[in-house]
Short mmCIF file of C-alpha atoms in Angstrom, two decimals:
data_model
loop_
_atom_site.label_atom_id
_atom_site.label_comp_id
_atom_site.label_asym_id
_atom_site.label_seq_id
_atom_site.Cartn_x
_atom_site.Cartn_y
_atom_site.Cartn_z
CA MET D 1 -82.61 12.92 14.78
CA PRO D 2 -80.65 9.64 15.67
CA THR D 3 -79.44 9.62 19.02
CA THR D 4 -77.11 6.52 18.20
CA GLY D 5 -76.73 5.27 14.60
CA TYR D 6 -73.70 4.17 12.63
CA HIS D 7 -71.04 5.75 15.10
CA SER D 8 -73.06 5.04 18.22
CA PHE D 9 -73.30 8.51 19.12
CA ASN D 10 -75.47 11.54 17.48
CA HIS D 11 -73.64 12.55 14.47
CA SER D 12 -75.25 15.01 13.74
CA SER D 13 -75.04 16.79 16.78
CA SER D 14 -71.23 16.06 16.83
CA ASP D 15 -71.55 17.59 12.96
CA LEU D 16 -72.99 20.87 14.99
CA VAL D 17 -70.38 21.46 17.46
CA GLY D 18 -67.80 21.79 14.20
CA ASN D 19 -63.84 20.86 13.69
CA PHE D 20 -62.91 22.58 16.98
CA ARG D 21 -64.45 23.48 20.17
CA HIS D 22 -62.90 26.80 20.66
CA GLU D 23 -63.40 26.97 24.56
CA LEU D 24 -64.15 23.71 26.67
CA PRO D 25 -64.97 24.07 30.62
CA ASP D 26 -61.96 23.92 32.77
CA PHE D 27 -62.46 21.53 35.35
CA ARG D 28 -59.27 21.33 36.99
CA MET D 29 -59.15 22.14 40.43
CA GLU D 30 -57.24 25.12 41.80
CA GLY D 31 -54.55 23.93 42.87
CA CYS D 32 -53.59 22.28 39.40
CA HIS D 33 -53.66 25.95 38.19
CA LYS D 34 -50.70 26.90 40.84
CA LYS D 35 -48.39 24.24 39.47
CA THR D 36 -45.33 25.48 37.36
CA TYR D 37 -43.64 22.88 34.82
CA ASP D 38 -39.88 23.20 33.16
CA LEU D 39 -40.83 22.28 29.23
CA THR D 40 -37.26 22.02 28.38
CA THR D 41 -36.89 18.73 31.10
CA LEU D 42 -39.91 16.71 29.75
CA GLY D 43 -40.00 14.15 27.50
CA LYS D 44 -40.98 14.87 23.86
CA THR D 45 -43.98 13.19 22.45
CA SER D 46 -45.63 11.28 19.69
CA ILE D 47 -49.37 10.86 19.68
CA ILE D 48 -51.27 8.05 18.17
CA ILE D 49 -54.20 7.85 16.95
CA ILE D 50 -56.21 5.00 15.70
CA PHE D 51 -59.24 5.31 13.60
CA HIS D 52 -61.77 3.27 11.49
CA ASN D 53 -64.31 4.42 9.64
CA GLU D 54 -64.15 7.48 12.42
CA ALA D 55 -67.17 10.62 11.87
CA ARG D 56 -64.95 13.49 10.06
CA SER D 57 -65.96 15.96 13.17
CA THR D 58 -65.05 13.73 16.20
CA LEU D 59 -61.72 12.78 14.02
CA LEU D 60 -61.58 16.90 13.33
CA ARG D 61 -62.01 17.88 16.64
CA THR D 62 -59.72 15.61 18.16
CA ILE D 63 -56.70 16.53 15.94
CA HIS D 64 -57.70 20.37 16.11
CA ALA D 65 -57.72 19.92 19.94
CA LEU D 66 -54.16 18.39 20.25
CA LEU D 67 -52.85 20.98 17.98
CA GLU D 68 -54.29 23.81 19.74
CA ARG D 69 -53.76 23.11 23.42
CA THR D 70 -49.92 21.18 23.33
CA PRO D 71 -47.10 22.50 23.51
CA ILE D 72 -45.41 22.59 20.69
CA LEU D 73 -42.15 22.27 22.14
CA LEU D 74 -43.20 18.99 23.59
CA LEU D 75 -45.14 17.43 20.31
CA VAL D 76 -42.80 15.48 18.06
CA GLU D 77 -45.62 14.70 16.01
CA ILE D 78 -49.32 13.23 15.67
CA LEU D 79 -49.55 9.81 13.96
CA ILE D 80 -52.97 9.15 12.44
CA VAL D 81 -53.41 5.52 11.94
CA ASP D 82 -56.00 4.59 9.40
CA ASP D 83 -56.87 0.78 9.98
CA ALA D 84 -57.99 0.12 6.97
CA SER D 85 -61.42 2.61 6.83
CA THR D 86 -63.44 2.25 3.76
CA HIS D 87 -65.48 5.58 3.81
CA ALA D 88 -64.60 7.76 1.17
CA TRP D 89 -63.98 10.81 3.01
CA LEU D 90 -61.24 9.48 4.97
CA LYS D 91 -59.07 8.75 1.97
CA GLU D 92 -57.94 11.22 -0.35
CA PRO D 93 -60.01 14.19 0.92
CA LEU D 94 -58.40 13.33 4.34
CA ASP D 95 -55.18 13.10 3.25
CA LYS D 96 -55.72 17.01 1.39
CA TYR D 97 -56.94 18.39 4.62
CA LEU D 98 -54.19 17.33 6.82
CA GLN D 99 -51.20 18.22 4.42
CA HIS D 100 -52.32 21.84 5.68
CA LEU D 101 -51.54 21.17 9.50
CA PRO D 102 -48.24 20.77 11.34
CA ARG D 103 -46.79 17.87 12.84
CA ILE D 104 -49.24 15.16 11.39
CA ARG D 105 -48.41 12.03 9.68
CA ILE D 106 -50.84 9.46 8.69
CA ILE D 107 -50.05 5.97 8.01
CA ARG D 108 -52.13 3.67 6.05
CA LEU D 109 -52.89 0.09 7.00
CA LYS D 110 -53.63 -1.92 4.10
CA GLN D 111 -55.62 -4.74 6.03
CA ARG D 112 -57.64 -4.42 9.27
CA GLN D 113 -55.44 -5.28 11.82
CA GLY D 114 -57.91 -3.85 14.59
CA LEU D 115 -56.98 -1.23 17.75
CA ILE D 116 -54.56 -3.37 19.20
CA ARG D 117 -52.19 -4.32 16.31
CA ALA D 118 -53.05 -0.99 15.00
CA ARG D 119 -51.44 1.17 18.02
CA THR D 120 -48.37 -1.38 18.34
CA ARG D 121 -47.90 0.08 15.15
CA GLY D 122 -48.04 3.63 15.54
CA ALA D 123 -45.41 3.10 18.57
CA GLU D 124 -42.89 1.75 16.30
CA GLU D 125 -43.15 4.29 13.73
CA ALA D 126 -43.52 6.69 16.66
CA LYS D 127 -40.28 9.33 16.72
CA GLY D 128 -40.75 10.53 20.41
CA ASP D 129 -39.40 9.77 23.96
CA ILE D 130 -42.90 9.49 25.12
CA LEU D 131 -46.17 7.59 23.57
CA TYR D 132 -49.63 9.11 24.23
CA PHE D 133 -52.43 6.96 22.86
CA ALA D 134 -55.74 8.67 21.67
CA ASP D 135 -59.27 7.35 20.99
CA ALA D 136 -60.49 9.25 18.02
CA HIS D 137 -63.06 10.97 19.60
CA THR D 138 -61.48 12.55 22.39
CA GLU D 139 -60.78 16.64 23.32
CA VAL D 140 -58.22 17.31 25.45
CA GLY D 141 -58.19 20.55 27.72
CA GLU D 142 -56.26 23.05 28.62
CA GLY D 143 -52.90 22.17 30.40
CA TRP D 144 -53.15 18.62 29.35
CA LEU D 145 -49.90 17.24 28.80
CA PRO D 146 -47.46 18.62 31.22
CA PRO D 147 -48.64 16.88 34.01
CA LEU D 148 -48.83 13.30 32.80
CA LEU D 149 -45.17 14.13 31.25
CA GLN D 150 -43.99 15.37 34.60
CA ARG D 151 -44.96 12.45 36.26
CA ILE D 152 -43.22 9.83 33.82
CA LYS D 153 -40.18 11.81 34.37
CA GLU D 154 -40.50 11.69 38.24
CA ASN D 155 -40.85 7.84 37.34
CA ARG D 156 -40.33 6.35 34.23
CA LYS D 157 -41.79 3.35 35.31
CA VAL D 158 -45.31 4.46 35.65
CA LEU D 159 -48.34 4.76 33.23
CA VAL D 160 -50.44 7.84 33.09
CA PHE D 161 -53.72 8.43 32.40
CA PRO D 162 -55.60 11.58 32.90
CA GLU D 163 -59.05 12.34 34.67
CA MET D 164 -61.66 11.33 31.82
CA ASP D 165 -64.51 13.86 31.34
CA PRO D 166 -67.64 12.48 29.81
CA ILE D 167 -68.46 14.00 26.05
CA GLN D 168 -72.27 12.99 26.25
CA HIS D 169 -72.77 11.11 23.23
CA GLN D 170 -75.99 12.19 22.25
CA SER D 171 -76.28 16.29 22.87
CA PHE D 172 -72.26 16.36 23.01
CA GLU D 173 -71.93 18.36 25.98
CA TYR D 174 -69.02 18.23 27.78
CA TRP D 175 -69.91 16.83 31.55
CA ARG D 176 -67.29 16.92 34.44
CA ALA D 177 -65.73 13.74 35.81
CA GLY D 178 -65.09 13.05 39.25
CA ASP D 179 -61.81 13.80 40.95
CA GLU D 180 -61.09 10.79 43.16
CA TYR D 181 -61.61 7.80 40.97
CA HIS D 182 -59.98 5.31 39.93
CA GLY D 183 -59.82 2.25 37.31
CA ALA D 184 -60.95 -0.83 38.34
CA PHE D 185 -63.07 -4.05 37.32
CA TYR D 186 -65.20 -7.21 37.34
CA TRP D 187 -64.23 -10.70 37.69
CA HIS D 188 -66.03 -11.02 34.12
CA MET D 189 -62.65 -8.42 33.04
CA GLU D 190 -65.02 -5.41 32.42
CA PHE D 191 -63.56 -2.15 32.84
CA LYS D 192 -65.70 0.33 35.63
CA TYR D 193 -64.28 3.22 37.13
CA LYS D 194 -65.15 3.44 41.24
CA PHE D 195 -64.08 5.97 43.99
CA ALA D 196 -60.42 5.16 45.19
CA PRO D 197 -60.24 4.07 48.83
CA LYS D 198 -59.81 6.95 51.20
CA GLU D 199 -56.82 5.26 52.89
CA ILE D 200 -55.31 5.57 49.87
CA LEU D 201 -56.52 8.98 49.18
CA ASN D 202 -55.33 9.90 52.38
CA ARG D 203 -52.13 8.88 51.82
CA ARG D 204 -51.17 12.08 49.29
CA SER D 205 -50.39 15.25 51.03
CA ASP D 206 -52.63 17.31 48.74
CA PRO D 207 -55.57 16.06 46.05
CA THR D 208 -53.50 17.04 43.21
CA GLN D 209 -51.31 14.38 43.31
CA PRO D 210 -51.40 10.87 41.59
CA VAL D 211 -54.37 8.57 42.47
CA PRO D 212 -53.04 4.84 41.85
CA SER D 213 -54.91 2.77 39.76
CA PRO D 214 -55.42 -0.88 39.08
CA VAL D 215 -55.99 -0.67 35.75
CA MET D 216 -56.60 2.22 33.43
CA VAL D 217 -59.01 2.98 30.78
CA GLY D 218 -58.22 2.32 27.23
CA CYS D 219 -59.07 5.10 25.56
CA ALA D 220 -56.05 8.09 26.57
CA HIS D 221 -52.89 7.15 28.35
CA ALA D 222 -49.00 7.84 28.34
CA ILE D 223 -46.04 6.14 28.61
CA GLU D 224 -42.47 6.46 27.74
CA ARG D 225 -41.44 4.43 24.78
CA GLU D 226 -38.66 2.54 25.38
CA TYR D 227 -40.55 1.30 28.70
CA PHE D 228 -43.55 0.23 26.79
CA PHE D 229 -41.73 -1.96 24.59
CA GLU D 230 -39.52 -3.19 27.51
CA THR D 231 -42.55 -4.27 29.29
CA GLY D 232 -44.08 -6.38 26.28
CA ALA D 233 -46.13 -3.76 24.35
CA TYR D 234 -49.53 -5.26 23.80
CA ASP D 235 -50.21 -8.82 23.53
CA THR D 236 -50.74 -8.28 19.24
CA ASP D 237 -52.06 -11.95 19.05
CA MET D 238 -55.22 -10.31 20.66
CA GLU D 239 -57.97 -9.30 18.26
CA ILE D 240 -59.35 -6.15 17.17
CA TRP D 241 -60.67 -4.66 20.90
CA GLY D 242 -60.97 -5.60 23.93
CA GLY D 243 -59.21 -6.06 27.09
CA GLU D 244 -56.12 -4.54 25.99
CA ASN D 245 -55.82 -2.00 28.73
CA ILE D 246 -56.83 -4.41 31.63
CA GLU D 247 -53.67 -6.96 30.18
CA HIS D 248 -51.17 -3.99 29.77
CA ALA D 249 -52.26 -2.57 33.61
CA PHE D 250 -51.81 -6.02 34.81
CA ARG D 251 -48.38 -6.18 33.30
CA LEU D 252 -47.03 -3.22 34.51
CA TRP D 253 -48.29 -3.67 38.47
CA MET D 254 -47.20 -7.26 38.63
CA CYS D 255 -43.48 -6.90 36.61
CA GLY D 256 -42.41 -3.63 38.51
CA GLY D 257 -44.35 -0.62 37.30
CA ARG D 258 -47.37 1.37 38.11
CA VAL D 259 -50.48 2.74 36.84
CA GLU D 260 -51.76 6.22 37.75
CA VAL D 261 -54.80 8.83 37.13
CA ILE D 262 -53.29 12.49 36.84
CA PRO D 263 -55.51 14.46 38.74
CA CYS D 264 -54.23 17.92 36.85
CA SER D 265 -54.72 16.57 32.87
CA ARG D 266 -58.38 16.12 32.00
CA VAL D 267 -59.26 14.87 28.86
CA GLY D 268 -62.82 14.45 27.02
CA HIS D 269 -64.06 11.17 25.55
CA VAL D 270 -67.16 10.01 23.94
CA PHE D 271 -68.25 7.49 25.82
CA LYS D 272 -70.45 5.14 23.45
CA PRO D 273 -73.36 3.25 24.82
CA ARG D 274 -72.58 0.09 22.39
CA LEU D 275 -69.67 -0.91 20.46
CA PRO D 276 -69.75 0.42 16.66
CA TYR D 277 -66.65 -1.68 15.25
CA SER D 278 -66.65 -4.01 12.85
CA PHE D 279 -65.19 -7.61 13.63
CA THR D 280 -64.06 -10.10 11.35
CA GLY D 281 -66.52 -13.14 13.14
CA ASP D 282 -68.62 -12.71 16.35
CA SER D 283 -67.15 -10.03 18.27
CA ALA D 284 -68.28 -11.63 21.70
CA SER D 285 -66.28 -14.83 20.77
CA ILE D 286 -63.02 -12.52 19.95
CA ILE D 287 -63.28 -10.45 23.24
CA GLN D 288 -63.51 -13.54 25.38
CA ARG D 289 -60.65 -14.94 23.72
CA ASN D 290 -58.85 -11.72 24.76
CA LEU D 291 -60.09 -12.00 28.29
CA ILE D 292 -59.22 -16.02 28.38
CA ARG D 293 -55.45 -14.86 27.39
CA ILE D 294 -55.13 -12.52 30.56
CA ALA D 295 -56.34 -15.16 32.70
CA GLU D 296 -54.44 -17.84 31.69
CA THR D 297 -51.33 -15.44 31.51
CA TRP D 298 -51.77 -13.39 34.74
CA MET D 299 -54.33 -14.37 36.73
CA ASP D 300 -53.24 -17.48 38.23
CA ASP D 301 -55.59 -19.45 40.26
CA TYR D 302 -58.23 -16.71 40.39
CA LYS D 303 -58.66 -17.17 36.95
CA LYS D 304 -61.37 -19.41 38.16
CA PHE D 305 -63.45 -16.51 39.04
CA PHE D 306 -63.23 -14.99 35.43
CA TYR D 307 -64.55 -18.34 34.03
CA ALA D 308 -67.41 -18.71 36.77
CA THR D 309 -69.00 -15.36 34.74
CA GLN D 310 -68.28 -16.84 31.34
CA PRO D 311 -71.06 -18.65 29.23
CA SER D 312 -70.76 -22.68 29.11
CA THR D 313 -69.03 -22.44 25.48
CA ILE D 314 -65.89 -21.13 25.41
CA SER D 315 -63.65 -19.72 22.87
CA ALA D 316 -60.20 -21.93 21.73
CA VAL D 317 -57.05 -19.87 22.70
CA ASP D 318 -53.78 -20.87 20.47
CA LEU D 319 -51.48 -21.92 23.13
CA GLU D 320 -48.37 -21.38 21.07
CA SER D 321 -48.93 -17.53 20.75
CA LEU D 322 -50.23 -17.61 24.80
CA GLN D 323 -46.66 -19.33 26.05
CA LYS D 324 -44.97 -15.83 24.56
CA ARG D 325 -46.73 -14.00 26.81
CA LYS D 326 -46.47 -16.01 29.85
CA ASN D 327 -42.74 -16.12 28.75
CA ILE D 328 -42.53 -12.10 29.14
CA ARG D 329 -43.64 -13.04 32.57
CA GLU D 330 -40.99 -15.28 33.37
CA LYS D 331 -38.43 -12.99 31.75
CA LEU D 332 -39.70 -9.70 33.40
CA ASN D 333 -39.41 -11.95 37.04
CA CYS D 334 -43.37 -10.73 37.19
CA LYS D 335 -45.00 -11.23 41.04
CA ASP D 336 -48.27 -13.23 41.39
CA PHE D 337 -51.97 -12.12 40.89
CA ALA D 338 -52.14 -12.88 44.51
CA TRP D 339 -49.48 -10.03 45.33
CA TYR D 340 -51.17 -7.73 42.90
CA LEU D 341 -55.07 -8.19 44.86
CA LYS D 342 -53.86 -7.52 47.87
CA ASN D 343 -50.93 -4.65 47.27
CA VAL D 344 -53.29 -3.17 44.16
CA PHE D 345 -56.29 -3.71 44.26
CA PRO D 346 -57.37 -5.14 47.89
CA GLU D 347 -60.83 -3.92 47.75
CA MET D 348 -61.56 -6.62 44.84
CA PRO D 349 -64.47 -8.63 46.19
CA ILE D 350 -63.53 -12.51 46.31
CA PRO D 351 -66.25 -14.58 45.93
#
């Protein structure tokens, strides 16, 4: 039986799980079960899922889990954006399947745009107050959405993301992630999870409260729609995939916002061992250009530590489009990267 294959996961194991997993382990801590939320006061949500040649079973499980475990009062729509898939079943057969499901809207992109631009298109089309971006191989747990929306209600200038439980890419077992992790990165700009410093965790009055996160995972997060566009949305001159989550987090923190993990929201995600996405051109060069855009726009003199991790051949970046992002930084009166390192990520080692 193949362990990865085309999708970079065991397609056969995924198919055996089926289109909906009726029972997921509930890994929420005890205090989360005691919380109550007034759903009538929370923002109404558009869920945006991007897919490109996704496996049938993972895509349908993502959709069905959302429909089954999202309070209908909070759900405006599930926007499914097809980034120019070529697989036959993702065309008319998928349309026929989805037409029987409520609050589903599918957007077909005629040409491949990549995750970053496809998400932007979804956000532009969305009708909800809140945007929730999700990968097409995730499964939400019980009670996943109200804790995210409650935090945005308390502070509209916050991007929130759930505790991400790993779905094992070979067996598709649903595993438990730790409760005290947040998002971080190395100087070569690769996202990683790490334990949040004790001094940060100890500031909370109880462990169910949000954990500040220097950067966020790209596979699942929520933000107020108006605030998303106020602060520059995504950098649509980035290509396909890579670095958009780090750029977004830098921008929010440095320009007056926050990024937080919400412990009482749990979502499963298939973390793939390699990138299965098709790129037009060399994927390494495309991702490197994306990361250079981040370094040149946001990292000030600290960009030298990023460049020190790169090979001798550096991909060219369009300076005119880069200036547009620098103008956003100036318009939003953003702080410098030294402030970010001191106040948001002080544990980051300086070479």
